[in-house]
Amino acid sequence: MGDNERRFGCASRHFVLERLKLRSLYLEASHPERFVTLSNVGDPLIIRYQGVRRDFSKGGILHSPAAIGEAQLIPQGESDLIVCYVPDLAKDVIAPLRAAGYSLAEIESLGINV
């Protein structure tokens, strides 16, 4: 992720809370199977998707429909986002953490049974 950081705060079959610290361009793939809520607790950022540009200021909340497609998140400083969605645990949480080298015990510390 380069200059950017992605951390899982907790995970269950009902919801996931992630924290994204963005210092450079971040590309978010399309997720047609899920709705996402973003809360900005850091510097403003610009979000671009489907030819639309949206300014997202500190304290803002954005509800992103599943149909939004790929999005570019462009921080204006150090943006800090809280991300919440209903996950596919195997695909959205366990697989990326295992690929990053986390043990099953570490993954279970998020509150999920692996």
N, CA and C atoms as an extended XYZ file, in Angstrom:
342
Properties=species:S:1:pos:R:3:atomname:S:1:resname:S:1:resid:I:1 pbc="F F F"
N         0.812       -1.203        0.000 N   MET     1
C         0.000        0.000        0.000 CA  MET     1
C         0.850        1.260        0.000 C   MET     1
N         2.157        1.115       -0.137 N   GLY     2
C         3.028        2.280       -0.203 CA  GLY     2
C         2.998        3.097        1.073 C   GLY     2
N         2.689        4.390        0.940 N   ASP     3
C         2.619        5.307        2.081 CA  ASP     3
C         1.343        5.128        2.898 C   ASP     3
N         0.405        4.353        2.381 N   ASN     4
C        -0.895        4.198        3.023 CA  ASN     4
C        -0.915        3.001        3.968 C   ASN     4
N        -1.816        3.050        4.960 N   GLU     5
C        -1.959        1.965        5.928 CA  GLU     5
C        -3.419        1.525        5.977 C   GLU     5
N        -3.613        0.221        6.096 N   ARG     6
C        -4.951       -0.356        6.272 CA  ARG     6
C        -4.907       -1.239        7.506 C   ARG     6
N        -5.792       -0.962        8.472 N   ARG     7
C        -5.850       -1.755        9.701 CA  ARG     7
C        -7.278       -2.194        9.963 C   ARG     7
N        -7.421       -3.443       10.393 N   PHE     8
C        -8.724       -3.946       10.801 CA  PHE     8
C        -8.871       -3.690       12.300 C   PHE     8
N       -10.008       -3.116       12.695 N   GLY     9
C       -10.280       -2.892       14.104 CA  GLY     9
C       -11.038       -4.052       14.711 C   GLY     9
N       -12.059       -4.512       14.007 N   CYS    10
C       -12.826       -5.679       14.432 CA  CYS    10
C       -13.528       -6.255       13.208 C   CYS    10
N       -13.931       -7.507       13.334 N   ALA    11
C       -14.588       -8.165       12.212 CA  ALA    11
C       -15.552       -9.222       12.733 C   ALA    11
N       -16.699       -9.287       12.108 N   SER    12
C       -17.678      -10.339       12.383 CA  SER    12
C       -18.447      -10.573       11.091 C   SER    12
N       -19.350      -11.524       11.104 N   ARG    13
C       -20.134      -11.746        9.889 CA  ARG    13
C       -21.126      -10.616        9.659 C   ARG    13
N       -21.351       -9.775       10.693 N   HIS    14
C       -22.308       -8.681       10.592 CA  HIS    14
C       -21.688       -7.365       10.121 C   HIS    14
N       -20.435       -7.115       10.486 N   PHE    15
C       -19.770       -5.892       10.043 CA  PHE    15
C       -18.266       -5.978       10.279 C   PHE    15
N       -17.557       -5.134        9.547 N   VAL    16
C       -16.113       -4.948        9.706 CA  VAL    16
C       -15.879       -3.461        9.916 C   VAL    16
N       -14.952       -3.135       10.797 N   LEU    17
C       -14.460       -1.767       10.932 CA  LEU    17
C       -12.991       -1.768       10.551 C   LEU    17
N       -12.651       -0.930        9.586 N   GLU    18
C       -11.273       -0.773        9.147 CA  GLU    18
C       -10.878        0.680        9.327 C   GLU    18
N        -9.584        0.914        9.398 N   ARG    19
C        -9.053        2.274        9.422 CA  ARG    19
C        -8.062        2.406        8.289 C   ARG    19
N        -8.291        3.391        7.438 N   LEU    20
C        -7.375        3.689        6.336 CA  LEU    20
C        -6.691        5.015        6.621 C   LEU    20
N        -5.363        4.989        6.689 N   LYS    21
C        -4.576        6.220        6.777 CA  LYS    21
C        -3.974        6.419        5.392 C   LYS    21
N        -4.380        7.496        4.748 N   LEU    22
C        -3.969        7.736        3.367 CA  LEU    22
C        -3.071        8.956        3.270 C   LEU    22
N        -1.914        8.742        2.657 N   ARG    23
C        -0.963        9.828        2.412 CA  ARG    23
C        -0.736       10.030        0.925 C   ARG    23
N        -1.175        9.057        0.128 N   SER    24
C        -1.039        9.138       -1.327 CA  SER    24
C        -2.265        8.475       -1.964 C   SER    24
N        -2.362        8.583       -3.263 N   LEU    25
C        -3.502        8.040       -4.008 CA  LEU    25
C        -3.779        6.598       -3.595 C   LEU    25
N        -5.049        6.300       -3.366 N   TYR    26
C        -5.486        4.951       -3.004 CA  TYR    26
C        -6.596        4.559       -3.966 C   TYR    26
N        -6.430        3.434       -4.644 N   LEU    27
C        -7.455        2.931       -5.548 CA  LEU    27
C        -8.262        1.860       -4.837 C   LEU    27
N        -9.564        2.075       -4.756 N   GLU    28
C       -10.466        1.101       -4.147 CA  GLU    28
C       -11.203        0.388       -5.266 C   GLU    28
N       -11.030       -0.920       -5.314 N   ALA    29
C       -11.673       -1.730       -6.352 CA  ALA    29
C       -13.188       -1.677       -6.198 C   ALA    29
N       -13.869       -2.027       -7.241 N   SER    30
C       -15.324       -2.120       -7.214 CA  SER    30
C       -15.752       -3.269       -6.302 C   SER    30
N       -16.789       -3.038       -5.528 N   HIS    31
C       -17.360       -4.068       -4.650 CA  HIS    31
C       -18.866       -4.110       -4.896 C   HIS    31
N       -19.292       -4.713       -5.990 N   PRO    32
C       -20.722       -4.677       -6.328 CA  PRO    32
C       -21.608       -5.428       -5.343 C   PRO    32
N       -21.004       -6.169       -4.418 N   GLU    33
C       -21.789       -6.953       -3.473 CA  GLU    33
C       -21.995       -6.244       -2.136 C   GLU    33
N       -21.451       -5.029       -1.972 N   ARG    34
C       -21.588       -4.413       -0.656 CA  ARG    34
C       -21.701       -2.890       -0.691 C   ARG    34
N       -22.386       -2.393        0.309 N   PHE    35
C       -22.568       -0.990        0.625 CA  PHE    35
C       -21.484       -0.636        1.647 C   PHE    35
N       -20.893        0.557        1.552 N   VAL    36
C       -19.813        0.957        2.460 CA  VAL    36
C       -20.138        2.318        3.077 C   VAL    36
N       -19.845        2.460        4.356 N   THR    37
C       -19.937        3.759        5.025 CA  THR    37
C       -18.523        4.214        5.363 C   THR    37
N       -18.180        5.438        4.952 N   LEU    38
C       -16.878        6.033        5.240 CA  LEU    38
C       -17.075        7.224        6.166 C   LEU    38
N       -16.261        7.310        7.196 N   SER    39
C       -16.248        8.472        8.093 CA  SER    39
C       -14.841        9.052        8.045 C   SER    39
N       -14.727       10.342        7.762 N   ASN    40
C       -13.424       10.981        7.655 CA  ASN    40
C       -13.063       11.638        8.984 C   ASN    40
N       -12.008       11.144        9.623 N   VAL    41
C       -11.537       11.716       10.883 CA  VAL    41
C       -10.155       12.364       10.718 C   VAL    41
N        -9.760       12.605        9.472 N   GLY    42
C        -8.456       13.211        9.190 CA  GLY    42
C        -8.599       14.373        8.223 C   GLY    42
N        -7.522       14.643        7.510 N   ASP    43
C        -7.509       15.732        6.537 CA  ASP    43
C        -8.490       15.443        5.399 C   ASP    43
N        -8.935       16.490        4.724 N   PRO    44
C        -9.863       16.309        3.601 CA  PRO    44
C        -9.254       15.437        2.501 C   PRO    44
N       -10.122       14.873        1.689 N   LEU    45
C        -9.669       14.147        0.516 CA  LEU    45
C       -10.666       14.343       -0.601 C   LEU    45
N       -10.248       13.962       -1.780 N   ILE    46
C       -11.086       14.010       -2.977 CA  ILE    46
C       -11.387       12.571       -3.364 C   ILE    46
N       -12.630       12.313       -3.701 N   ILE    47
C       -13.037       10.993       -4.174 CA  ILE    47
C       -13.509       11.145       -5.614 C   ILE    47
N       -12.958       10.318       -6.493 N   ARG    48
C       -13.358       10.313       -7.905 CA  ARG    48
C       -13.880        8.935       -8.264 C   ARG    48
N       -15.039        8.912       -8.898 N   TYR    49
C       -15.637        7.661       -9.366 CA  TYR    49
C       -16.595        7.986      -10.503 C   TYR    49
N       -16.634        7.157      -11.495 N   GLN    50
C       -17.551        7.283      -12.633 CA  GLN    50
C       -17.615        8.713      -13.170 C   GLN    50
N       -16.484        9.393      -13.251 N   GLY    51
C       -16.441       10.755      -13.761 CA  GLY    51
C       -16.922       11.822      -12.784 C   GLY    51
N       -17.224       11.446      -11.556 N   VAL    52
C       -17.693       12.378      -10.525 CA  VAL    52
C       -16.542       12.692       -9.578 C   VAL    52
N       -16.471       13.944       -9.144 N   ARG    53
C       -15.480       14.357       -8.138 CA  ARG    53
C       -16.247       14.861       -6.917 C   ARG    53
N       -15.903       14.324       -5.741 N   ARG    54
C       -16.531       14.757       -4.492 CA  ARG    54
C       -15.451       15.133       -3.499 C   ARG    54
N       -15.613       16.283       -2.873 N   ASP    55
C       -14.729       16.694       -1.781 CA  ASP    55
C       -15.275       16.093       -0.500 C   ASP    55
N       -14.398       15.523        0.301 N   PHE    56
C       -14.803       14.825        1.520 CA  PHE    56
C       -14.020       15.427        2.675 C   PHE    56
N       -14.675       16.275        3.468 N   SER    57
C       -13.994       17.013        4.524 CA  SER    57
C       -13.970       16.254        5.845 C   SER    57
N       -13.126       16.708        6.756 N   LYS    58
C       -13.022       16.117        8.089 CA  LYS    58
C       -14.385       16.180        8.771 C   LYS    58
N       -14.766       15.078        9.400 N   GLY    59
C       -16.059       14.994       10.055 CA  GLY    59
C       -17.176       14.536        9.141 C   GLY    59
N       -16.864       14.389        7.869 N   GLY    60
C       -17.876       13.976        6.913 CA  GLY    60
C       -18.135       12.479        6.941 C   GLY    60
N       -19.344       12.110        6.546 N   ILE    61
C       -19.727       10.706        6.420 CA  ILE    61
C       -20.257       10.505        5.017 C   ILE    61
N       -19.814        9.443        4.385 N   LEU    62
C       -20.232        9.136        3.015 CA  LEU    62
C       -20.769        7.719        2.975 C   LEU    62
N       -21.954        7.565        2.435 N   HIS    63
C       -22.543        6.252        2.235 CA  HIS    63
C       -22.356        5.909        0.764 C   HIS    63
N       -21.591        4.876        0.503 N   SER    64
C       -21.228        4.500       -0.856 CA  SER    64
C       -22.032        3.287       -1.300 C   SER    64
N       -22.886        3.450       -2.301 N   PRO    65
C       -23.667        2.307       -2.775 CA  PRO    65
C       -22.793        1.273       -3.457 C   PRO    65
N       -23.283        0.066       -3.519 N   ALA    66
C       -22.533       -1.030       -4.135 CA  ALA    66
C       -22.219       -0.748       -5.596 C   ALA    66
N       -23.054       -0.008       -6.272 N   ALA    67
C       -22.907        0.224       -7.715 CA  ALA    67
C       -21.903        1.318       -8.069 C   ALA    67
N       -21.177        1.853       -7.081 N   ILE    68
C       -20.281        2.985       -7.342 CA  ILE    68
C       -19.112        2.611       -8.258 C   ILE    68
N       -18.689        1.373       -8.260 N   GLY    69
C       -17.548        0.965       -9.082 CA  GLY    69
C       -16.231        1.355       -8.431 C   GLY    69
N       -15.171        1.297       -9.215 N   GLU    70
C       -13.842        1.650       -8.696 CA  GLU    70
C       -13.803        3.116       -8.308 C   GLU    70
N       -13.073        3.429       -7.239 N   ALA    71
C       -12.954        4.813       -6.771 CA  ALA    71
C       -11.503        5.156       -6.501 C   ALA    71
N       -11.163        6.408       -6.767 N   GLN    72
C        -9.859        6.949       -6.415 CA  GLN    72
C       -10.045        7.814       -5.176 C   GLN    72
N        -9.241        7.568       -4.141 N   LEU    73
C        -9.257        8.395       -2.936 CA  LEU    73
C        -7.947        9.177       -2.935 C   LEU    73
N        -8.049       10.499       -2.984 N   ILE    74
C        -6.875       11.359       -3.125 CA  ILE    74
C        -6.768       12.243       -1.885 C   ILE    74
N        -5.861       11.900       -0.953 N   PRO    75
C        -5.754       12.680        0.282 CA  PRO    75
C        -5.161       14.061        0.042 C   PRO    75
N        -5.618       14.998        0.838 N   GLN    76
C        -5.096       16.360        0.830 CA  GLN    76
C        -4.360       16.565        2.150 C   GLN    76
N        -3.258       15.869        2.304 N   GLY    77
C        -2.539       15.796        3.566 CA  GLY    77
C        -2.549       14.348        4.007 C   GLY    77
N        -2.870       14.107        5.285 N   GLU    78
C        -2.989       12.733        5.788 CA  GLU    78
C        -4.449       12.474        6.143 C   GLU    78
N        -5.140       11.809        5.253 N   SER    79
C        -6.549       11.491        5.474 CA  SER    79
C        -6.649       10.228        6.315 C   SER    79
N        -7.656       10.167        7.145 N   ASP    80
C        -7.845        9.058        8.069 CA  ASP    80
C        -9.325        8.679        8.012 C   ASP    80
N        -9.604        7.495        7.504 N   LEU    81
C       -10.981        7.059        7.291 CA  LEU    81
C       -11.329        5.861        8.146 C   LEU    81
N       -12.546        5.852        8.678 N   ILE    82
C       -13.119        4.683        9.320 CA  ILE    82
C       -14.069        4.086        8.282 C   ILE    82
N       -13.881        2.817        7.958 N   VAL    83
C       -14.641        2.139        6.909 CA  VAL    83
C       -15.463        1.028        7.551 C   VAL    83
N       -16.752        0.982        7.230 N   CYS    84
C       -17.629       -0.039        7.793 CA  CYS    84
C       -18.439       -0.676        6.667 C   CYS    84
N       -18.525       -2.024        6.683 N   TYR    85
C       -19.307       -2.754        5.685 CA  TYR    85
C       -19.605       -4.151        6.195 C   TYR    85
N       -20.555       -4.806        5.540 N   VAL    86
C       -20.857       -6.207        5.838 CA  VAL    86
C       -19.933       -7.043        4.950 C   VAL    86
N       -19.071       -7.872        5.549 N   PRO    87
C       -18.038       -8.551        4.773 CA  PRO    87
C       -18.400       -9.968        4.338 C   PRO    87
N       -17.636      -10.432        3.394 N   ASP    88
C       -17.440      -11.859        3.145 CA  ASP    88
C       -16.140      -12.126        3.905 C   ASP    88
N       -16.222      -12.704        5.102 N   LEU    89
C       -15.050      -12.822        5.973 CA  LEU    89
C       -13.866      -13.500        5.302 C   LEU    89
N       -14.126      -14.584        4.586 N   ALA    90
C       -13.021      -15.315        3.953 CA  ALA    90
C       -12.306      -14.444        2.934 C   ALA    90
N       -13.054      -13.740        2.109 N   LYS    91
C       -12.479      -12.944        1.020 CA  LYS    91
C       -11.970      -11.582        1.487 C   LYS    91
N       -12.754      -10.891        2.309 N   ASP    92
C       -12.446       -9.502        2.656 CA  ASP    92
C       -11.525       -9.335        3.856 C   ASP    92
N       -11.467      -10.346        4.737 N   VAL    93
C       -10.672      -10.211        5.955 CA  VAL    93
C        -9.579      -11.278        6.044 C   VAL    93
N        -9.977      -12.528        6.062 N   ILE    94
C        -9.012      -13.606        6.303 CA  ILE    94
C        -7.962      -13.694        5.192 C   ILE    94
N        -8.380      -13.719        3.942 N   ALA    95
C        -7.422      -13.853        2.826 CA  ALA    95
C        -6.393      -12.728        2.790 C   ALA    95
N        -6.805      -11.443        2.868 N   PRO    96
C        -5.772      -10.395        2.836 CA  PRO    96
C        -4.832      -10.422        4.039 C   PRO    96
N        -5.368      -10.775        5.211 N   LEU    97
C        -4.496      -10.832        6.381 CA  LEU    97
C        -3.526      -12.007        6.304 C   LEU    97
N        -3.997      -13.149        5.829 N   ARG    98
C        -3.091      -14.305        5.654 CA  ARG    98
C        -2.014      -13.973        4.620 C   ARG    98
N        -2.410      -13.297        3.529 N   ALA    99
C        -1.447      -12.915        2.492 CA  ALA    99
C        -0.397      -11.939        3.036 C   ALA    99
N        -0.788      -11.134        4.034 N   ALA   100
C         0.146      -10.184        4.646 CA  ALA   100
C         0.996      -10.827        5.740 C   ALA   100
N         0.766      -12.135        6.001 N   GLY   101
C         1.611      -12.852        6.947 CA  GLY   101
C         1.073      -12.984        8.360 C   GLY   101
N        -0.184      -12.613        8.584 N   TYR   102
C        -0.752      -12.736        9.929 CA  TYR   102
C        -1.141      -14.181       10.216 C   TYR   102
N        -0.957      -14.581       11.477 N   SER   103
C        -1.305      -15.939       11.894 CA  SER   103
C        -2.813      -16.040       12.127 C   SER   103
N        -3.307      -17.283       12.195 N   LEU   104
C        -4.725      -17.485       12.488 CA  LEU   104
C        -5.082      -16.928       13.863 C   LEU   104
N        -4.192      -17.068       14.836 N   ALA   105
C        -4.442      -16.527       16.180 CA  ALA   105
C        -4.560      -14.999       16.149 C   ALA   105
N        -3.719      -14.355       15.375 N   GLU   106
C        -3.797      -12.894       15.261 CA  GLU   106
C        -5.107      -12.476       14.596 C   GLU   106
N        -5.511      -13.202       13.579 N   ILE   107
C        -6.765      -12.886       12.892 CA  ILE   107
C        -7.945      -13.098       13.830 C   ILE   107
N        -7.912      -14.165       14.618 N   GLU   108
C        -9.000      -14.421       15.562 CA  GLU   108
C        -9.096      -13.345       16.638 C   GLU   108
N        -8.005      -12.621       16.888 N   SER   109
C        -8.042      -11.552       17.886 CA  SER   109
C        -8.950      -10.405       17.463 C   SER   109
N        -9.353      -10.381       16.191 N   LEU   110
C       -10.302       -9.373       15.718 CA  LEU   110
C       -11.728       -9.685       16.181 C   LEU   110
N       -11.924      -10.903       16.676 N   GLY   111
C       -13.246      -11.291       17.145 CA  GLY   111
C       -13.957      -12.282       16.257 C   GLY   111
N       -13.210      -12.898       15.321 N   ILE   112
C       -13.833      -13.879       14.442 CA  ILE   112
C       -13.232      -15.264       14.676 C   ILE   112
N       -14.004      -16.266       14.394 N   ASN   113
C       -13.506      -17.635       14.466 CA  ASN   113
C       -13.064      -18.064       13.076 C   ASN   113
N       -11.816      -18.443       12.965 N   VAL   114
C       -11.257      -18.835       11.661 CA  VAL   114
C       -11.385      -20.337       11.500 C   VAL   114
